[in-house]
Amino acid sequence: MPRSHYTHLGGHSNDQSSKAGVLLVNLGTPDAPTASAVRPYLAEFLGDPRVIEYPRWLWWLILHGVILRIRPARSAHAYARIWTSEGSPLRVGSEKLAAGLQEKLGQLCGEPVRVALAMRYGTPSVRTQIEQLQREGVRRLLVLPLYPQYSATSTGSVIDAVADALKQLRWPPELRIANDYHNDEGHIHALAQSIERWWSKHGRGEKLLLSFHGIPQRYVSAGDPYFDQCQATAQLLRTRLGLSETQLIVSFQSRVGREPWLQPYTDVTVPHLAKEGVKRLDVVCPGFAVDCLETLEEIAMQNRDFFIGAGGEDLRYIPALNDSPEQVSSLATLILKHTHGWLQPASVGTQAT
């Protein structure tokens, strides 16, 4: 008999009743803050054609001939600055969020709802988690990438990974994917509540800067909706917080290479504001569901130094939503919307609050 190319998962009975599950997907993290652990993580991340849209042969030479010889040690140093006794902040925070959502959905639906976590790069992978969910009898799967704003470099890459995993299965589950939630009412409300709660404890700075992760400008020119969705999130927050365009401003961080990325750049905007006389600057990163290297090291450490070095007194980073009650409730409501017909509240009128 010819060998089958499709996976049949042992232990799963086709007679089991269909169960719905949720797969959260975040970017990923190395397993340790060391160059040897960072190198394979960066190789997988930067080797993704969704992330770097260069000719493959040319990018392979650059990546393996230059970047992976230099960058792992630098990145490991940055990771070491934020690593905790529990491990990677992104992994720990994402795991707590998944656990909180599983508990919340169970309360709302009156029955257990399986919520699993995968990393797009690193472990646990999208493929292994989908296979595990199928072993558990999940036949209806909602994939929720933890990227509020859609970009081909992030959500698009998750969709690729899900497709690659499903095409290996003899009997893939019924599938739904949350493309984005940049303008979701519950999400905007959660962001605003988090900012207002932080202000009530620490006071309000002179300006609020929303720093989103950047992407190359040519990706947007080619049709990526990311820039527009970031601006939409910002405008909704302005309205919700009662701020003007000069009080709440937008910038883009984490650029690499020489080509133009989305502007204005965060590391240019921050010292510029200090030189203009802003003494206290509040920064929030609405594109990150969970705190990570880009928020804790790049913003709260690097850009804080840039701000103070240019004459500012204090840059205060407002944490991501993480596993806060606001994020758990807003995402639970979002999940129920996307799983209509699969998951239902235990009683009519029940809402995530």
PDB file of C-alpha atoms in Angstrom, residues 32-273:
ATOM      1  CA  ALA A  32      16.006  31.493  27.118  1.00  0.00           C
ATOM      2  CA  PRO A  33      17.749  34.887  26.997  1.00  0.00           C
ATOM      3  CA  THR A  34      20.876  33.442  25.418  1.00  0.00           C
ATOM      4  CA  ALA A  35      22.385  33.755  21.948  1.00  0.00           C
ATOM      5  CA  SER A  36      22.109  29.996  21.375  1.00  0.00           C
ATOM      6  CA  ALA A  37      18.364  30.088  22.154  1.00  0.00           C
ATOM      7  CA  VAL A  38      17.700  33.331  20.274  1.00  0.00           C
ATOM      8  CA  ARG A  39      19.407  32.201  17.051  1.00  0.00           C
ATOM      9  CA  PRO A  40      16.900  29.485  15.966  1.00  0.00           C
ATOM     10  CA  TYR A  41      14.002  31.708  17.029  1.00  0.00           C
ATOM     11  CA  LEU A  42      15.263  34.576  14.868  1.00  0.00           C
ATOM     12  CA  ALA A  43      16.003  32.194  11.994  1.00  0.00           C
ATOM     13  CA  GLU A  44      12.381  31.026  11.987  1.00  0.00           C
ATOM     14  CA  PHE A  45      10.942  34.515  12.466  1.00  0.00           C
ATOM     15  CA  LEU A  46      13.105  36.368   9.964  1.00  0.00           C
ATOM     16  CA  GLY A  47      12.989  33.458   7.547  1.00  0.00           C
ATOM     17  CA  ASP A  48       9.224  33.845   7.129  1.00  0.00           C
ATOM     18  CA  PRO A  49       8.505  35.314   3.655  1.00  0.00           C
ATOM     19  CA  ARG A  50       5.480  37.096   5.147  1.00  0.00           C
ATOM     20  CA  VAL A  51       7.810  39.070   7.402  1.00  0.00           C
ATOM     21  CA  ILE A  52      10.595  39.841   4.933  1.00  0.00           C
ATOM     22  CA  GLU A  53       9.417  40.218   1.340  1.00  0.00           C
ATOM     23  CA  TYR A  54      12.756  39.955  -0.432  1.00  0.00           C
ATOM     24  CA  PRO A  55      13.821  37.435  -3.087  1.00  0.00           C
ATOM     25  CA  ARG A  56      14.431  34.245  -1.118  1.00  0.00           C
ATOM     26  CA  TRP A  57      17.969  33.582  -2.366  1.00  0.00           C
ATOM     27  CA  LEU A  58      19.087  37.134  -1.578  1.00  0.00           C
ATOM     28  CA  TRP A  59      17.481  37.211   1.852  1.00  0.00           C
ATOM     29  CA  TRP A  60      18.901  33.769   2.723  1.00  0.00           C
ATOM     30  CA  LEU A  61      22.407  35.088   2.088  1.00  0.00           C
ATOM     31  CA  ILE A  62      21.787  38.218   4.179  1.00  0.00           C
ATOM     32  CA  LEU A  63      20.062  36.347   7.000  1.00  0.00           C
ATOM     33  CA  HIS A  64      22.526  33.486   7.373  1.00  0.00           C
ATOM     34  CA  GLY A  65      25.615  35.328   6.219  1.00  0.00           C
ATOM     35  CA  VAL A  66      25.230  38.475   8.313  1.00  0.00           C
ATOM     36  CA  ILE A  67      22.198  38.833  10.601  1.00  0.00           C
ATOM     37  CA  LEU A  68      22.316  35.479  12.396  1.00  0.00           C
ATOM     38  CA  ARG A  69      26.013  35.992  13.083  1.00  0.00           C
ATOM     39  CA  ILE A  70      25.494  39.335  14.824  1.00  0.00           C
ATOM     40  CA  ARG A  71      21.946  39.842  16.039  1.00  0.00           C
ATOM     41  CA  PRO A  72      21.400  36.839  18.384  1.00  0.00           C
ATOM     42  CA  ALA A  73      23.908  38.148  20.944  1.00  0.00           C
ATOM     43  CA  ARG A  74      22.405  41.653  20.835  1.00  0.00           C
ATOM     44  CA  SER A  75      18.855  40.346  21.120  1.00  0.00           C
ATOM     45  CA  ALA A  76      19.840  37.997  23.958  1.00  0.00           C
ATOM     46  CA  HIS A  77      21.158  40.976  25.919  1.00  0.00           C
ATOM     47  CA  ALA A  78      17.844  42.786  25.410  1.00  0.00           C
ATOM     48  CA  TYR A  79      15.838  39.720  26.449  1.00  0.00           C
ATOM     49  CA  ALA A  80      17.989  39.331  29.575  1.00  0.00           C
ATOM     50  CA  ARG A  81      16.931  42.819  30.688  1.00  0.00           C
ATOM     51  CA  ILE A  82      13.248  41.814  30.863  1.00  0.00           C
ATOM     52  CA  TRP A  83      13.443  38.078  31.683  1.00  0.00           C
ATOM     53  CA  THR A  84      11.756  37.141  34.953  1.00  0.00           C
ATOM     54  CA  SER A  85      12.010  34.253  37.380  1.00  0.00           C
ATOM     55  CA  GLU A  86       8.934  32.795  35.626  1.00  0.00           C
ATOM     56  CA  GLY A  87      10.541  33.097  32.187  1.00  0.00           C
ATOM     57  CA  SER A  88       9.666  35.116  29.092  1.00  0.00           C
ATOM     58  CA  PRO A  89       7.109  37.865  29.870  1.00  0.00           C
ATOM     59  CA  LEU A  90       5.356  37.241  26.557  1.00  0.00           C
ATOM     60  CA  ARG A  91       5.000  33.505  27.196  1.00  0.00           C
ATOM     61  CA  VAL A  92       3.960  33.886  30.824  1.00  0.00           C
ATOM     62  CA  GLY A  93       1.489  36.663  30.048  1.00  0.00           C
ATOM     63  CA  SER A  94       0.009  34.782  27.089  1.00  0.00           C
ATOM     64  CA  GLU A  95      -0.416  31.617  29.158  1.00  0.00           C
ATOM     65  CA  LYS A  96      -2.195  33.561  31.899  1.00  0.00           C
ATOM     66  CA  LEU A  97      -4.457  35.182  29.307  1.00  0.00           C
ATOM     67  CA  ALA A  98      -5.345  31.789  27.802  1.00  0.00           C
ATOM     68  CA  ALA A  99      -6.116  30.380  31.243  1.00  0.00           C
ATOM     69  CA  GLY A 100      -8.247  33.406  32.114  1.00  0.00           C
ATOM     70  CA  LEU A 101     -10.195  33.120  28.878  1.00  0.00           C
ATOM     71  CA  GLN A 102     -10.810  29.401  29.370  1.00  0.00           C
ATOM     72  CA  GLU A 103     -12.214  30.082  32.834  1.00  0.00           C
ATOM     73  CA  LYS A 104     -14.325  33.035  31.669  1.00  0.00           C
ATOM     74  CA  LEU A 105     -15.788  31.188  28.683  1.00  0.00           C
ATOM     75  CA  GLY A 106     -16.597  28.229  30.889  1.00  0.00           C
ATOM     76  CA  GLN A 107     -18.521  30.532  33.218  1.00  0.00           C
ATOM     77  CA  LEU A 108     -20.386  32.207  30.359  1.00  0.00           C
ATOM     78  CA  CYS A 109     -21.263  29.008  28.519  1.00  0.00           C
ATOM     79  CA  GLY A 110     -21.961  26.834  31.535  1.00  0.00           C
ATOM     80  CA  GLU A 111     -19.641  24.126  30.231  1.00  0.00           C
ATOM     81  CA  PRO A 112     -15.887  23.698  29.698  1.00  0.00           C
ATOM     82  CA  VAL A 113     -14.460  25.476  26.646  1.00  0.00           C
ATOM     83  CA  ARG A 114     -10.973  24.523  25.531  1.00  0.00           C
ATOM     84  CA  VAL A 115      -8.607  27.458  24.966  1.00  0.00           C
ATOM     85  CA  ALA A 116      -5.103  26.617  23.774  1.00  0.00           C
ATOM     86  CA  LEU A 117      -2.098  28.859  23.151  1.00  0.00           C
ATOM     87  CA  ALA A 118       0.349  28.604  20.252  1.00  0.00           C
ATOM     88  CA  MET A 119       3.317  30.684  19.193  1.00  0.00           C
ATOM     89  CA  ARG A 120       3.801  31.553  15.550  1.00  0.00           C
ATOM     90  CA  TYR A 121       7.555  31.165  16.024  1.00  0.00           C
ATOM     91  CA  GLY A 122       9.076  28.900  18.624  1.00  0.00           C
ATOM     92  CA  THR A 123       7.076  26.624  20.891  1.00  0.00           C
ATOM     93  CA  PRO A 124       4.377  25.475  21.268  1.00  0.00           C
ATOM     94  CA  SER A 125       3.840  25.610  17.515  1.00  0.00           C
ATOM     95  CA  VAL A 126       0.557  26.146  15.716  1.00  0.00           C
ATOM     96  CA  ARG A 127       0.765  22.666  14.222  1.00  0.00           C
ATOM     97  CA  THR A 128       1.341  20.815  17.504  1.00  0.00           C
ATOM     98  CA  GLN A 129      -1.475  22.684  19.222  1.00  0.00           C
ATOM     99  CA  ILE A 130      -3.973  22.045  16.424  1.00  0.00           C
ATOM    100  CA  GLU A 131      -3.091  18.352  16.491  1.00  0.00           C
ATOM    101  CA  GLN A 132      -3.518  18.277  20.266  1.00  0.00           C
ATOM    102  CA  LEU A 133      -6.909  19.972  20.066  1.00  0.00           C
ATOM    103  CA  GLN A 134      -8.036  17.415  17.515  1.00  0.00           C
ATOM    104  CA  ARG A 135      -6.924  14.612  19.839  1.00  0.00           C
ATOM    105  CA  GLU A 136      -9.167  16.160  22.459  1.00  0.00           C
ATOM    106  CA  GLY A 137     -12.123  16.024  20.101  1.00  0.00           C
ATOM    107  CA  VAL A 138     -12.195  19.669  18.983  1.00  0.00           C
ATOM    108  CA  ARG A 139     -13.926  19.623  15.606  1.00  0.00           C
ATOM    109  CA  ARG A 140     -14.803  23.322  15.417  1.00  0.00           C
ATOM    110  CA  LEU A 141     -11.862  25.671  15.805  1.00  0.00           C
ATOM    111  CA  LEU A 142     -11.681  29.442  16.150  1.00  0.00           C
ATOM    112  CA  VAL A 143      -8.197  30.865  15.611  1.00  0.00           C
ATOM    113  CA  LEU A 144      -7.666  34.200  17.349  1.00  0.00           C
ATOM    114  CA  PRO A 145      -4.323  35.836  16.517  1.00  0.00           C
ATOM    115  CA  LEU A 146      -3.445  38.225  19.336  1.00  0.00           C
ATOM    116  CA  TYR A 147      -2.884  41.095  16.905  1.00  0.00           C
ATOM    117  CA  PRO A 148      -5.686  43.692  17.093  1.00  0.00           C
ATOM    118  CA  GLN A 149      -4.643  45.265  13.779  1.00  0.00           C
ATOM    119  CA  TYR A 150      -4.288  43.039  10.716  1.00  0.00           C
ATOM    120  CA  SER A 151      -1.018  42.883   8.821  1.00  0.00           C
ATOM    121  CA  ALA A 152       0.230  40.300   6.365  1.00  0.00           C
ATOM    122  CA  THR A 153       3.394  40.197   8.494  1.00  0.00           C
ATOM    123  CA  SER A 154       1.500  39.043  11.594  1.00  0.00           C
ATOM    124  CA  THR A 155      -2.070  37.766  11.175  1.00  0.00           C
ATOM    125  CA  GLY A 156      -1.370  36.784   7.579  1.00  0.00           C
ATOM    126  CA  SER A 157       1.536  34.659   8.742  1.00  0.00           C
ATOM    127  CA  VAL A 158      -0.652  32.962  11.361  1.00  0.00           C
ATOM    128  CA  ILE A 159      -3.160  32.079   8.646  1.00  0.00           C
ATOM    129  CA  ASP A 160      -0.315  30.525   6.636  1.00  0.00           C
ATOM    130  CA  ALA A 161       0.754  28.441   9.624  1.00  0.00           C
ATOM    131  CA  VAL A 162      -2.819  27.263  10.268  1.00  0.00           C
ATOM    132  CA  ALA A 163      -3.229  26.301   6.602  1.00  0.00           C
ATOM    133  CA  ASP A 164       0.052  24.378   6.660  1.00  0.00           C
ATOM    134  CA  ALA A 165      -1.083  22.511   9.771  1.00  0.00           C
ATOM    135  CA  LEU A 166      -4.553  21.670   8.446  1.00  0.00           C
ATOM    136  CA  LYS A 167      -3.361  20.357   5.107  1.00  0.00           C
ATOM    137  CA  GLN A 168      -1.436  17.660   6.977  1.00  0.00           C
ATOM    138  CA  LEU A 169      -4.620  16.315   8.587  1.00  0.00           C
ATOM    139  CA  ARG A 170      -6.878  13.720   7.031  1.00  0.00           C
ATOM    140  CA  TRP A 171      -9.942  15.286   8.660  1.00  0.00           C
ATOM    141  CA  PRO A 172      -9.333  18.981   9.432  1.00  0.00           C
ATOM    142  CA  PRO A 173     -11.678  20.723  11.868  1.00  0.00           C
ATOM    143  CA  GLU A 174     -14.259  23.262  10.790  1.00  0.00           C
ATOM    144  CA  LEU A 175     -12.422  26.560  10.876  1.00  0.00           C
ATOM    145  CA  ARG A 176     -13.063  30.222  11.654  1.00  0.00           C
ATOM    146  CA  ILE A 177     -10.405  32.952  11.949  1.00  0.00           C
ATOM    147  CA  ALA A 178     -10.694  36.342  13.631  1.00  0.00           C
ATOM    148  CA  ASN A 179      -8.971  38.580  11.087  1.00  0.00           C
ATOM    149  CA  ASP A 180      -8.606  41.586  13.394  1.00  0.00           C
ATOM    150  CA  TYR A 181     -10.353  43.415  16.210  1.00  0.00           C
ATOM    151  CA  HIS A 182      -8.868  46.900  15.876  1.00  0.00           C
ATOM    152  CA  ASN A 183     -12.256  48.646  16.102  1.00  0.00           C
ATOM    153  CA  ASP A 184     -14.082  46.193  18.332  1.00  0.00           C
ATOM    154  CA  GLU A 185     -16.140  48.164  20.845  1.00  0.00           C
ATOM    155  CA  GLY A 186     -15.210  45.928  23.759  1.00  0.00           C
ATOM    156  CA  HIS A 187     -11.514  46.096  22.920  1.00  0.00           C
ATOM    157  CA  ILE A 188     -11.503  49.897  22.680  1.00  0.00           C
ATOM    158  CA  HIS A 189     -13.401  50.089  25.968  1.00  0.00           C
ATOM    159  CA  ALA A 190     -10.837  47.779  27.604  1.00  0.00           C
ATOM    160  CA  LEU A 191      -7.923  49.914  26.364  1.00  0.00           C
ATOM    161  CA  ALA A 192      -9.564  53.110  27.567  1.00  0.00           C
ATOM    162  CA  GLN A 193     -10.393  51.623  30.973  1.00  0.00           C
ATOM    163  CA  SER A 194      -6.808  50.450  31.399  1.00  0.00           C
ATOM    164  CA  ILE A 195      -5.396  53.882  30.535  1.00  0.00           C
ATOM    165  CA  GLU A 196      -7.879  55.701  32.773  1.00  0.00           C
ATOM    166  CA  ARG A 197      -7.165  53.353  35.685  1.00  0.00           C
ATOM    167  CA  TRP A 198      -3.431  53.946  35.286  1.00  0.00           C
ATOM    168  CA  TRP A 199      -3.971  57.713  35.182  1.00  0.00           C
ATOM    169  CA  SER A 200      -6.081  57.586  38.336  1.00  0.00           C
ATOM    170  CA  LYS A 201      -3.129  56.014  40.173  1.00  0.00           C
ATOM    171  CA  HIS A 202      -0.198  57.887  38.628  1.00  0.00           C
ATOM    172  CA  GLY A 203      -1.586  61.119  37.237  1.00  0.00           C
ATOM    173  CA  ARG A 204      -1.776  62.116  33.587  1.00  0.00           C
ATOM    174  CA  GLY A 205       1.193  63.086  31.449  1.00  0.00           C
ATOM    175  CA  GLU A 206       1.202  66.045  29.102  1.00  0.00           C
ATOM    176  CA  LYS A 207       0.691  63.861  26.038  1.00  0.00           C
ATOM    177  CA  LEU A 208      -0.307  60.277  25.299  1.00  0.00           C
ATOM    178  CA  LEU A 209       1.733  58.532  22.620  1.00  0.00           C
ATOM    179  CA  LEU A 210       0.358  55.395  20.947  1.00  0.00           C
ATOM    180  CA  SER A 211       3.342  53.422  19.663  1.00  0.00           C
ATOM    181  CA  PHE A 212       2.468  50.670  17.187  1.00  0.00           C
ATOM    182  CA  HIS A 213       4.899  48.153  15.733  1.00  0.00           C
ATOM    183  CA  GLY A 214       6.102  49.345  12.349  1.00  0.00           C
ATOM    184  CA  ILE A 215       6.183  47.612   8.969  1.00  0.00           C
ATOM    185  CA  PRO A 216       7.852  48.700   5.713  1.00  0.00           C
ATOM    186  CA  GLN A 217       5.961  51.451   3.901  1.00  0.00           C
ATOM    187  CA  ARG A 218       5.989  49.410   0.680  1.00  0.00           C
ATOM    188  CA  TYR A 219       3.832  46.727   2.344  1.00  0.00           C
ATOM    189  CA  VAL A 220       1.122  49.318   2.951  1.00  0.00           C
ATOM    190  CA  SER A 221       1.557  50.661  -0.579  1.00  0.00           C
ATOM    191  CA  ALA A 222       0.971  47.088  -1.798  1.00  0.00           C
ATOM    192  CA  GLY A 223      -2.392  46.915   0.014  1.00  0.00           C
ATOM    193  CA  ASP A 224      -1.710  45.981   3.648  1.00  0.00           C
ATOM    194  CA  PRO A 225      -4.480  47.596   5.787  1.00  0.00           C
ATOM    195  CA  TYR A 226      -2.311  47.847   8.901  1.00  0.00           C
ATOM    196  CA  PHE A 227      -1.652  51.605   8.852  1.00  0.00           C
ATOM    197  CA  ASP A 228      -5.321  52.472   8.399  1.00  0.00           C
ATOM    198  CA  GLN A 229      -6.357  50.110  11.182  1.00  0.00           C
ATOM    199  CA  CYS A 230      -3.790  51.619  13.564  1.00  0.00           C
ATOM    200  CA  GLN A 231      -5.133  55.085  12.794  1.00  0.00           C
ATOM    201  CA  ALA A 232      -8.705  53.858  13.312  1.00  0.00           C
ATOM    202  CA  THR A 233      -7.804  52.454  16.740  1.00  0.00           C
ATOM    203  CA  ALA A 234      -6.159  55.751  17.644  1.00  0.00           C
ATOM    204  CA  GLN A 235      -9.180  57.796  16.593  1.00  0.00           C
ATOM    205  CA  LEU A 236     -11.573  55.587  18.538  1.00  0.00           C
ATOM    206  CA  LEU A 237      -9.390  55.985  21.621  1.00  0.00           C
ATOM    207  CA  ARG A 238      -9.264  59.759  21.159  1.00  0.00           C
ATOM    208  CA  THR A 239     -13.044  59.837  21.120  1.00  0.00           C
ATOM    209  CA  ARG A 240     -13.391  57.481  24.069  1.00  0.00           C
ATOM    210  CA  LEU A 241     -10.810  59.364  26.186  1.00  0.00           C
ATOM    211  CA  GLY A 242     -11.911  62.834  25.069  1.00  0.00           C
ATOM    212  CA  LEU A 243      -8.481  63.787  23.686  1.00  0.00           C
ATOM    213  CA  SER A 244      -7.526  65.894  20.671  1.00  0.00           C
ATOM    214  CA  GLU A 245      -5.085  64.961  17.899  1.00  0.00           C
ATOM    215  CA  THR A 246      -2.374  66.993  19.638  1.00  0.00           C
ATOM    216  CA  GLN A 247      -3.009  65.301  22.982  1.00  0.00           C
ATOM    217  CA  LEU A 248      -3.023  61.732  21.624  1.00  0.00           C
ATOM    218  CA  ILE A 249      -0.450  61.114  18.902  1.00  0.00           C
ATOM    219  CA  VAL A 250       0.672  58.058  16.948  1.00  0.00           C
ATOM    220  CA  SER A 251       4.116  56.691  16.083  1.00  0.00           C
ATOM    221  CA  PHE A 252       5.671  53.416  14.869  1.00  0.00           C
ATOM    222  CA  GLN A 253       8.512  51.495  16.473  1.00  0.00           C
ATOM    223  CA  SER A 254      10.928  48.611  15.880  1.00  0.00           C
ATOM    224  CA  ARG A 255      12.087  49.501  12.383  1.00  0.00           C
ATOM    225  CA  VAL A 256      15.105  47.687  10.948  1.00  0.00           C
ATOM    226  CA  GLY A 257      17.080  48.099   7.737  1.00  0.00           C
ATOM    227  CA  ARG A 258      17.432  51.129   5.505  1.00  0.00           C
ATOM    228  CA  GLU A 259      14.150  51.221   3.584  1.00  0.00           C
ATOM    229  CA  PRO A 260      11.339  53.553   4.747  1.00  0.00           C
ATOM    230  CA  TRP A 261       8.964  52.142   7.362  1.00  0.00           C
ATOM    231  CA  LEU A 262       5.714  53.622   8.613  1.00  0.00           C
ATOM    232  CA  GLN A 263       6.240  57.069  10.069  1.00  0.00           C
ATOM    233  CA  PRO A 264       6.583  58.959  12.311  1.00  0.00           C
ATOM    234  CA  TYR A 265       9.174  56.773  14.014  1.00  0.00           C
ATOM    235  CA  THR A 266       8.846  56.338  17.783  1.00  0.00           C
ATOM    236  CA  ASP A 267      12.567  56.738  18.483  1.00  0.00           C
ATOM    237  CA  VAL A 268      12.513  60.054  16.592  1.00  0.00           C
ATOM    238  CA  THR A 269       9.201  61.284  18.007  1.00  0.00           C
ATOM    239  CA  VAL A 270      10.109  60.673  21.660  1.00  0.00           C
ATOM    240  CA  PRO A 271      13.234  62.899  21.828  1.00  0.00           C
ATOM    241  CA  HIS A 272      11.541  65.463  19.578  1.00  0.00           C
ATOM    242  CA  LEU A 273       8.700  65.837  22.095  1.00  0.00           C
TER     243      LEU A 273
END
